[in-house]
Coordinates of C-alpha atoms in Angstrom, one line a residue:
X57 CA -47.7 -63.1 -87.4
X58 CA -46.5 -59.4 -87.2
X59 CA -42.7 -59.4 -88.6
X60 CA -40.5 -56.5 -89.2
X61 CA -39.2 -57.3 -92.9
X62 CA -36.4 -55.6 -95.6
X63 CA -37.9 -55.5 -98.3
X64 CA -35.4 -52.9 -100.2
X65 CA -32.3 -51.8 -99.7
X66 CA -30.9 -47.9 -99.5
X67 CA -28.2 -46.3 -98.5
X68 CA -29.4 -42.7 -98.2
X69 CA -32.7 -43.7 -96.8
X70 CA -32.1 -47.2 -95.2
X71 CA -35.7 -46.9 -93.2
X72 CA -37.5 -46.9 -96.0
X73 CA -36.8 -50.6 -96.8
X74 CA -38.3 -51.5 -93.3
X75 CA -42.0 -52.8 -93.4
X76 CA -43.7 -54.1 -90.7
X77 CA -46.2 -56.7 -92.1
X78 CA -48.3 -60.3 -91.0
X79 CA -46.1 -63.3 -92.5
X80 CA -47.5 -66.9 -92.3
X81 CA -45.9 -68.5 -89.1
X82 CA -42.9 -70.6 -90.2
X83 CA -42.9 -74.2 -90.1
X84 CA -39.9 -75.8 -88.6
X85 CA -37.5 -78.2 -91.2
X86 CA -36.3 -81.4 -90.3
X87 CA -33.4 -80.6 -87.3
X88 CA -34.7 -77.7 -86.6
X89 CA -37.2 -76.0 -84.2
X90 CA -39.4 -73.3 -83.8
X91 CA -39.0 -70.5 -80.9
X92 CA -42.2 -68.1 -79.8
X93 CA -39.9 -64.9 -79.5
X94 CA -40.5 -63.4 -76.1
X95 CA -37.1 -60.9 -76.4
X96 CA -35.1 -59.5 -79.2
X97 CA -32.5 -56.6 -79.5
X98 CA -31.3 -54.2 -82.6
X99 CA -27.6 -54.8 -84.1
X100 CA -25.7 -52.2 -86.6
X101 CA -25.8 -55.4 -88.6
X102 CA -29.8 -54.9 -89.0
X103 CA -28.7 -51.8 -90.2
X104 CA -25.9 -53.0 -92.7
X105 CA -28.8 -55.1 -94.2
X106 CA -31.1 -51.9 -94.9
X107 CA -28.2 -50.0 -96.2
X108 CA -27.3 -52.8 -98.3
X109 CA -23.8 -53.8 -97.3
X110 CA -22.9 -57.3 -97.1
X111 CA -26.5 -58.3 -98.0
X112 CA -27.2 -59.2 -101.4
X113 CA -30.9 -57.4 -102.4
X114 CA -31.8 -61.1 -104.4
X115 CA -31.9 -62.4 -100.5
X116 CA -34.9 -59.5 -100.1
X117 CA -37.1 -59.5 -98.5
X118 CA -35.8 -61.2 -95.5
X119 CA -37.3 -60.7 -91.8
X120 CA -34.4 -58.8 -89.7
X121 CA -33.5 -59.8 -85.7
X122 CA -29.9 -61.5 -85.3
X123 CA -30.9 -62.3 -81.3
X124 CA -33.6 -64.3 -79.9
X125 CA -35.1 -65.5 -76.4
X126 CA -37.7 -67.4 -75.5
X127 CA -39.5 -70.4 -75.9
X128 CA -39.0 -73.7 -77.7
X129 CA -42.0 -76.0 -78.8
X130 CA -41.7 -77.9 -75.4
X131 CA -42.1 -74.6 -73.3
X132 CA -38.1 -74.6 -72.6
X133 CA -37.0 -70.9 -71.9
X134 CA -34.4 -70.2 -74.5
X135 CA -31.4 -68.2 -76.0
X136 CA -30.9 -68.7 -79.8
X137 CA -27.1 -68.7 -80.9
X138 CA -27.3 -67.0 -84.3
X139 CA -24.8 -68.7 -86.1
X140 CA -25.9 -71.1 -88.4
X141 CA -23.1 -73.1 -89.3
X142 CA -21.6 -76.7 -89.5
X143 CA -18.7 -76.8 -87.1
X144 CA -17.0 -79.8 -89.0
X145 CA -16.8 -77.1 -92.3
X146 CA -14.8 -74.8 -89.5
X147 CA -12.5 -77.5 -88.3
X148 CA -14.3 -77.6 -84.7
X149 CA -15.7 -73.5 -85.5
X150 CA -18.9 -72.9 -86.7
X151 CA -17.8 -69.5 -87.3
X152 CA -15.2 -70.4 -89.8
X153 CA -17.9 -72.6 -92.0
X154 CA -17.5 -70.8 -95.4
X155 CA -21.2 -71.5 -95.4
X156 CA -22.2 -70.4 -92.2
X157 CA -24.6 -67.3 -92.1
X158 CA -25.8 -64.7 -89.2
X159 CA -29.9 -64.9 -88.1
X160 CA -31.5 -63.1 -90.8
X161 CA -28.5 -63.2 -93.9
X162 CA -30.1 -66.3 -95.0
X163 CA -33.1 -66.9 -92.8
X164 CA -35.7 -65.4 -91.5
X165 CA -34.8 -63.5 -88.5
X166 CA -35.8 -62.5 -84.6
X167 CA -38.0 -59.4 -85.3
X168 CA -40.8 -61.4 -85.4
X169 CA -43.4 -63.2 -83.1
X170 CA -42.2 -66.7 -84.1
X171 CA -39.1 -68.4 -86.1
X172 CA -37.8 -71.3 -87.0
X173 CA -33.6 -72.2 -86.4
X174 CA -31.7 -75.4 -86.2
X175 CA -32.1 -77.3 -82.5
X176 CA -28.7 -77.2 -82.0
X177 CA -28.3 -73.8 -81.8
X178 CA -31.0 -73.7 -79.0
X179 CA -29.2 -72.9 -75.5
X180 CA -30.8 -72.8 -72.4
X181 CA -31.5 -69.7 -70.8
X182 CA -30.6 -69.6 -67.1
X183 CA -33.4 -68.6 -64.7
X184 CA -30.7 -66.0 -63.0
X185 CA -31.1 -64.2 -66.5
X186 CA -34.1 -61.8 -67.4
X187 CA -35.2 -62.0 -70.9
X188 CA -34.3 -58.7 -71.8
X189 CA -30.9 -59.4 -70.8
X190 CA -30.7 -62.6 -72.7
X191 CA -31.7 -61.2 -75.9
X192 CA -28.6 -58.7 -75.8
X193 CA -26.4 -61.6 -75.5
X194 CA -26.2 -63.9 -79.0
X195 CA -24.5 -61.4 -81.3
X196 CA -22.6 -58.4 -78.7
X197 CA -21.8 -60.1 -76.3
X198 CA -20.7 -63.3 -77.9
X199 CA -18.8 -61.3 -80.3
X200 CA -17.1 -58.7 -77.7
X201 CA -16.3 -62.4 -75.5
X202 CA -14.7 -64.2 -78.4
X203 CA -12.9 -60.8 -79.4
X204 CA -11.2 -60.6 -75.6
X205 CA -10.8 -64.4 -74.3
X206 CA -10.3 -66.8 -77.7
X207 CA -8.7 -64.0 -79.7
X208 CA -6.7 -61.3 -77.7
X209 CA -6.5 -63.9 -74.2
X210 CA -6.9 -61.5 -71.8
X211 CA -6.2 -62.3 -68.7
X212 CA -6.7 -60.2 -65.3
X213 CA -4.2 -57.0 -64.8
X214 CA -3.9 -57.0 -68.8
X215 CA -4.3 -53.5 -70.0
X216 CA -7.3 -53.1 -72.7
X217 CA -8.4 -50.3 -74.7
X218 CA -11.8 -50.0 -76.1
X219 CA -12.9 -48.1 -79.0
X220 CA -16.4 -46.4 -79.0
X221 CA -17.7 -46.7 -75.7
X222 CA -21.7 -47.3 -75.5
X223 CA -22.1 -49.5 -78.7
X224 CA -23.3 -52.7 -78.3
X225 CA -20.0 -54.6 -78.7
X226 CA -17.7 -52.1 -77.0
X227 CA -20.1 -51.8 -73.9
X228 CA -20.1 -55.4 -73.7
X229 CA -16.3 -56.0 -73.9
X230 CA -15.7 -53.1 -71.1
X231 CA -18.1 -55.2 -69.0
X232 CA -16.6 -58.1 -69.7
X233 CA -12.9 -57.2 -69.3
X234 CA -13.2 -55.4 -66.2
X235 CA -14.9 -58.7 -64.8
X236 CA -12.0 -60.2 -66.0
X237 CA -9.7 -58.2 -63.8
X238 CA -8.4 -56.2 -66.6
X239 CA -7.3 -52.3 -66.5
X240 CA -9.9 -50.9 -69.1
X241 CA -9.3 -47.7 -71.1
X242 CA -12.9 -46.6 -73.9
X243 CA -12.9 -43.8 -75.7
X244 CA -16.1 -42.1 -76.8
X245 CA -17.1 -38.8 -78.3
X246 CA -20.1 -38.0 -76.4
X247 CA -19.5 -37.0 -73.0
X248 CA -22.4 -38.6 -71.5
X249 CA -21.4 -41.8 -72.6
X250 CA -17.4 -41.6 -71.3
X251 CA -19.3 -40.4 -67.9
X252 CA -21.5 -43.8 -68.1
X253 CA -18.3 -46.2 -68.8
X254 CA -16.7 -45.1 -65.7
X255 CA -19.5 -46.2 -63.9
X256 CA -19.1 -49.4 -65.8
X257 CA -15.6 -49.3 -63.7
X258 CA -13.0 -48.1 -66.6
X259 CA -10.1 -46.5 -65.4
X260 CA -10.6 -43.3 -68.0
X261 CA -12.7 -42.6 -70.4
X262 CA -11.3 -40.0 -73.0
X263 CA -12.4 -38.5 -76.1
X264 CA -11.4 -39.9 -79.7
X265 CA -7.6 -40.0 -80.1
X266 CA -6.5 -38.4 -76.6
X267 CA -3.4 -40.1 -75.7
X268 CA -3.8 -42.8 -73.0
X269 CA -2.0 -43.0 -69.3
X270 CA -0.1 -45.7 -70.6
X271 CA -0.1 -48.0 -73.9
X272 CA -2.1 -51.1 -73.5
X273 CA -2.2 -54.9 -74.4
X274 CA -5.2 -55.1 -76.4
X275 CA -7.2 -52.5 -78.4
X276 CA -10.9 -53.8 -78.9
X277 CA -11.9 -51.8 -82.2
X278 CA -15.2 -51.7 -84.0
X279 CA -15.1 -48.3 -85.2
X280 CA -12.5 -48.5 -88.0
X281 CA -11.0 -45.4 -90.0
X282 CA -12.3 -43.0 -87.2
X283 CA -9.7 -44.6 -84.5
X284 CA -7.4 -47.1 -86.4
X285 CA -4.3 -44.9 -86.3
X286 CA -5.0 -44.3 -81.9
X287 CA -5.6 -47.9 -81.8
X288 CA -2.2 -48.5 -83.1
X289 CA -0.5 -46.2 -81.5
X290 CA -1.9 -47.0 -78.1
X291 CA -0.6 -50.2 -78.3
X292 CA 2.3 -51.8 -76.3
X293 CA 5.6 -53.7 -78.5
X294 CA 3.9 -57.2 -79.5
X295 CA 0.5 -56.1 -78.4
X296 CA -2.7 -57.1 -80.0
X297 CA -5.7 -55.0 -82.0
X298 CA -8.9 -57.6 -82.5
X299 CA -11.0 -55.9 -84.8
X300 CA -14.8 -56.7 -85.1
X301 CA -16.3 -54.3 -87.3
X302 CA -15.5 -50.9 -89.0
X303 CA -18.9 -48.7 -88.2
X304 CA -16.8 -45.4 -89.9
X305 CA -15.0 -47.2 -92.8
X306 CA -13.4 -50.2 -93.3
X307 CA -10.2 -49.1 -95.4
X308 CA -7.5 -47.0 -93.0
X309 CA -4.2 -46.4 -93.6
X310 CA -2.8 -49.7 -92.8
X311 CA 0.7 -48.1 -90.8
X312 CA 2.6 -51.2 -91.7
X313 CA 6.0 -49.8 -90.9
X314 CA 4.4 -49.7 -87.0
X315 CA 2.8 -52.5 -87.1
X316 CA 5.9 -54.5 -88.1
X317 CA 8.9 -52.6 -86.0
X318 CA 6.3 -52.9 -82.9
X319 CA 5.7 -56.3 -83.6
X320 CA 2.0 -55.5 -83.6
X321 CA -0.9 -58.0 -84.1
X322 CA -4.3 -57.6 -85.9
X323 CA -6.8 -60.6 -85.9
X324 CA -9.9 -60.4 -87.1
X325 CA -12.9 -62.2 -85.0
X326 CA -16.7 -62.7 -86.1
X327 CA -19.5 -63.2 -83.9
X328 CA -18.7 -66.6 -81.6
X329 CA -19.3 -70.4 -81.3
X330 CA -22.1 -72.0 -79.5
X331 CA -19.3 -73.2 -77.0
X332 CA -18.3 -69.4 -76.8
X333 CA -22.1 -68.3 -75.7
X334 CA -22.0 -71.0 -72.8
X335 CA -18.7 -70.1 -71.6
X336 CA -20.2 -66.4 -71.5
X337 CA -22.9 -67.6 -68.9
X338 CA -20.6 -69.2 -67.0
X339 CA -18.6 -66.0 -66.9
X340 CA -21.8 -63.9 -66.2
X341 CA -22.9 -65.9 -63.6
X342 CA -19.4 -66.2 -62.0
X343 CA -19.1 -62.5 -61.9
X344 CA -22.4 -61.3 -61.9
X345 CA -21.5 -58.7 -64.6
X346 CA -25.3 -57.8 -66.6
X347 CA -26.1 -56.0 -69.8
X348 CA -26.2 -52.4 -70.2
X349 CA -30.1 -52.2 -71.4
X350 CA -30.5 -49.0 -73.2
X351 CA -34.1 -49.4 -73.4
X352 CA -36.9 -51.8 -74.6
X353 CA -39.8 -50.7 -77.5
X354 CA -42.3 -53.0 -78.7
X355 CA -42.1 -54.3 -82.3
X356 CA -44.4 -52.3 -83.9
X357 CA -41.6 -48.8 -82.7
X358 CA -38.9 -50.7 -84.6
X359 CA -38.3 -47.7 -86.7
X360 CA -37.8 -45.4 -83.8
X361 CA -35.5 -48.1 -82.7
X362 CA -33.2 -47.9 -85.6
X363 CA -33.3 -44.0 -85.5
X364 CA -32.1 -44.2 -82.4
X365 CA -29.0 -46.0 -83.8
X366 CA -28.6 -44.2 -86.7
X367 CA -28.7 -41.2 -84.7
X368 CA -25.8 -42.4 -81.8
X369 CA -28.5 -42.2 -79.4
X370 CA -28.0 -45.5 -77.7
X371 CA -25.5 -46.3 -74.6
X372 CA -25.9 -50.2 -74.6
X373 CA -28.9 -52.5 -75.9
X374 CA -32.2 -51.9 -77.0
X375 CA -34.7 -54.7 -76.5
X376 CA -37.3 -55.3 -78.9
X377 CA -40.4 -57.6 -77.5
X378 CA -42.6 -58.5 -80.4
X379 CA -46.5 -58.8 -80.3
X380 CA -46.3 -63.1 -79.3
X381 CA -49.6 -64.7 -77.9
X382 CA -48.8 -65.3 -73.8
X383 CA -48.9 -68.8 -73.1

């Protein structure tokens, strides 16, 4: 089967680890089962892989894809939650296994026509849902729910800032929380993309560290160094900064005098629990609210894909549909 593989690791030239190569199909363990891939869709983690953060290079090569959709060996249509972890190691949270590992850190992953993943993380994919959409689910939109409703609470009328609008995570918690009710607030540097989130119904869209109409409960921040010091200083007395990734740098000043005399809080929050994923169709179907698709390429334009990315080029998801057999 055709699979899009790491086999190296660089940070000045991350594309250049990226093969695409036939791999012998993989034969499902014990517990687990295999899924024909009908959708997948690109995260910066794919990228973090090929630049060699957080990825050791004795795990190379490794097939990359953190989402999945499609079918499972008895033709149910399928959305694979990419955790894989023991709940009972996370007290109740697969995410909080010490062992637990993202699709494609320690097994093969979704860019690919088949592969293989424990049942249990096999949920069923409601027929109100496209494929395409599905696929941008798992990993951005489980993350940006788990970031809003277990970790910050949000709740409608709350006032929510997001960092970065048109990145995978940020578009999906701006979707999300203005479902929810909640007064949103993104921040981008591209024009374009501030003109798209107020479509997505924010109440402004402004560029990178323009002060805010008003300080908010919740600061949803991916981008790290850029925007740390707004994101604090947007913030309300006793308000809350979730913080799920750190695309420009992961070490800021911390501003501990603020965060302490404002009472601020900082959680961190990683991807979500299988729980999580369901509660986010419920939501979805409840609301109606949809992915923001980007666009879709087939497998074998991976690597325009991830120029794309590296290159800010994307407002949303793009789907990946690798070569499968129909059935």
């Amino acid at each position: 089967m055709l699979a899009a593989t790491a086999i190296s690791q660089s940070a000045a030239d991350p594309l250049s680890g990226l093969v695409l190569r036939d791999v012998p199909v993989p034969r499902p363990k014990p517990g687990w089962s295999r899924v024909r891939v009908v959708a997948s869709s690109l995260n910066m983690h794919d990228l973090w892989t090929l630049r060699g953060v957080g990825h050791p290079p004795e795990r190379l090569p490794i097939v990359l894809g953190c989402d999945a959709v499609g079918y499972d060996e008895d033709g149910n249509e399928v959305i694979v939650h990419p955790v894989i972890g023991d709940p009972d190691a996370g007290r109740g949270d697969e995410t909080l296994d010490p062992n637990r590992a993202l699709l494609s850190e320690q097994h093969d992953g979704a860019f690919a026509e088949y592969l293989t993943v424990p049942t249990r993380n096999l949920v069923p994919k409601p027929a109100w849902l496209s494929f395409d959409e599905a696929a941008c689910l798992p990993v951005a939109w489980g993350t940006a729910y788990r970031m809003l409703f277990t970790q910050a609470r949000i709740t409608a009328g709350d006032r929510v800032l997001v960092q970065g609008a048109g990145g995978g995570v940020a578009s999906a918690a701006i979707r999300l929380a203005v479902a929810a009710g909640a007064v949103v607030y993104a921040t981008s540097r591209s024009e374009a993309k501030r003109a798209e989130a107020l479509t997505w119904g924010v109440r402004a869209a402004l560029a990178p560290g323009e002060r805010l109409p008003e300080r908010v409960d919740v600061v949803i921040e991916t981008v790290g160094e850029a925007t740390w010091s707004h994101s604090l200083k947007s913030l309300r007395r006793g308000g809350t900064v979730v913080i799920a990734g750190a695309t420009s740098g992961a070490n800021p000043p911390a501003d501990l005098a603020r965060i302490f005399y404002l009472q601020g809080r900082v959680l961190g929050s990683t991807g979500c629990t299988r729980g999580e994923l369901v509660a986010l169709l419920r939501l979805m179907e409840a609301t109606g609210v949809r992915p923001v698709i980007d666009r879709t390429l087939r497998l074998t334009d991976i690597h325009k894909g991830f120029q794309l990315m590296i290159d800010g080029g994307l407002t949303g998801k793009l789907v990946i549909h690798p070569s499968a057999p129909q059935s």
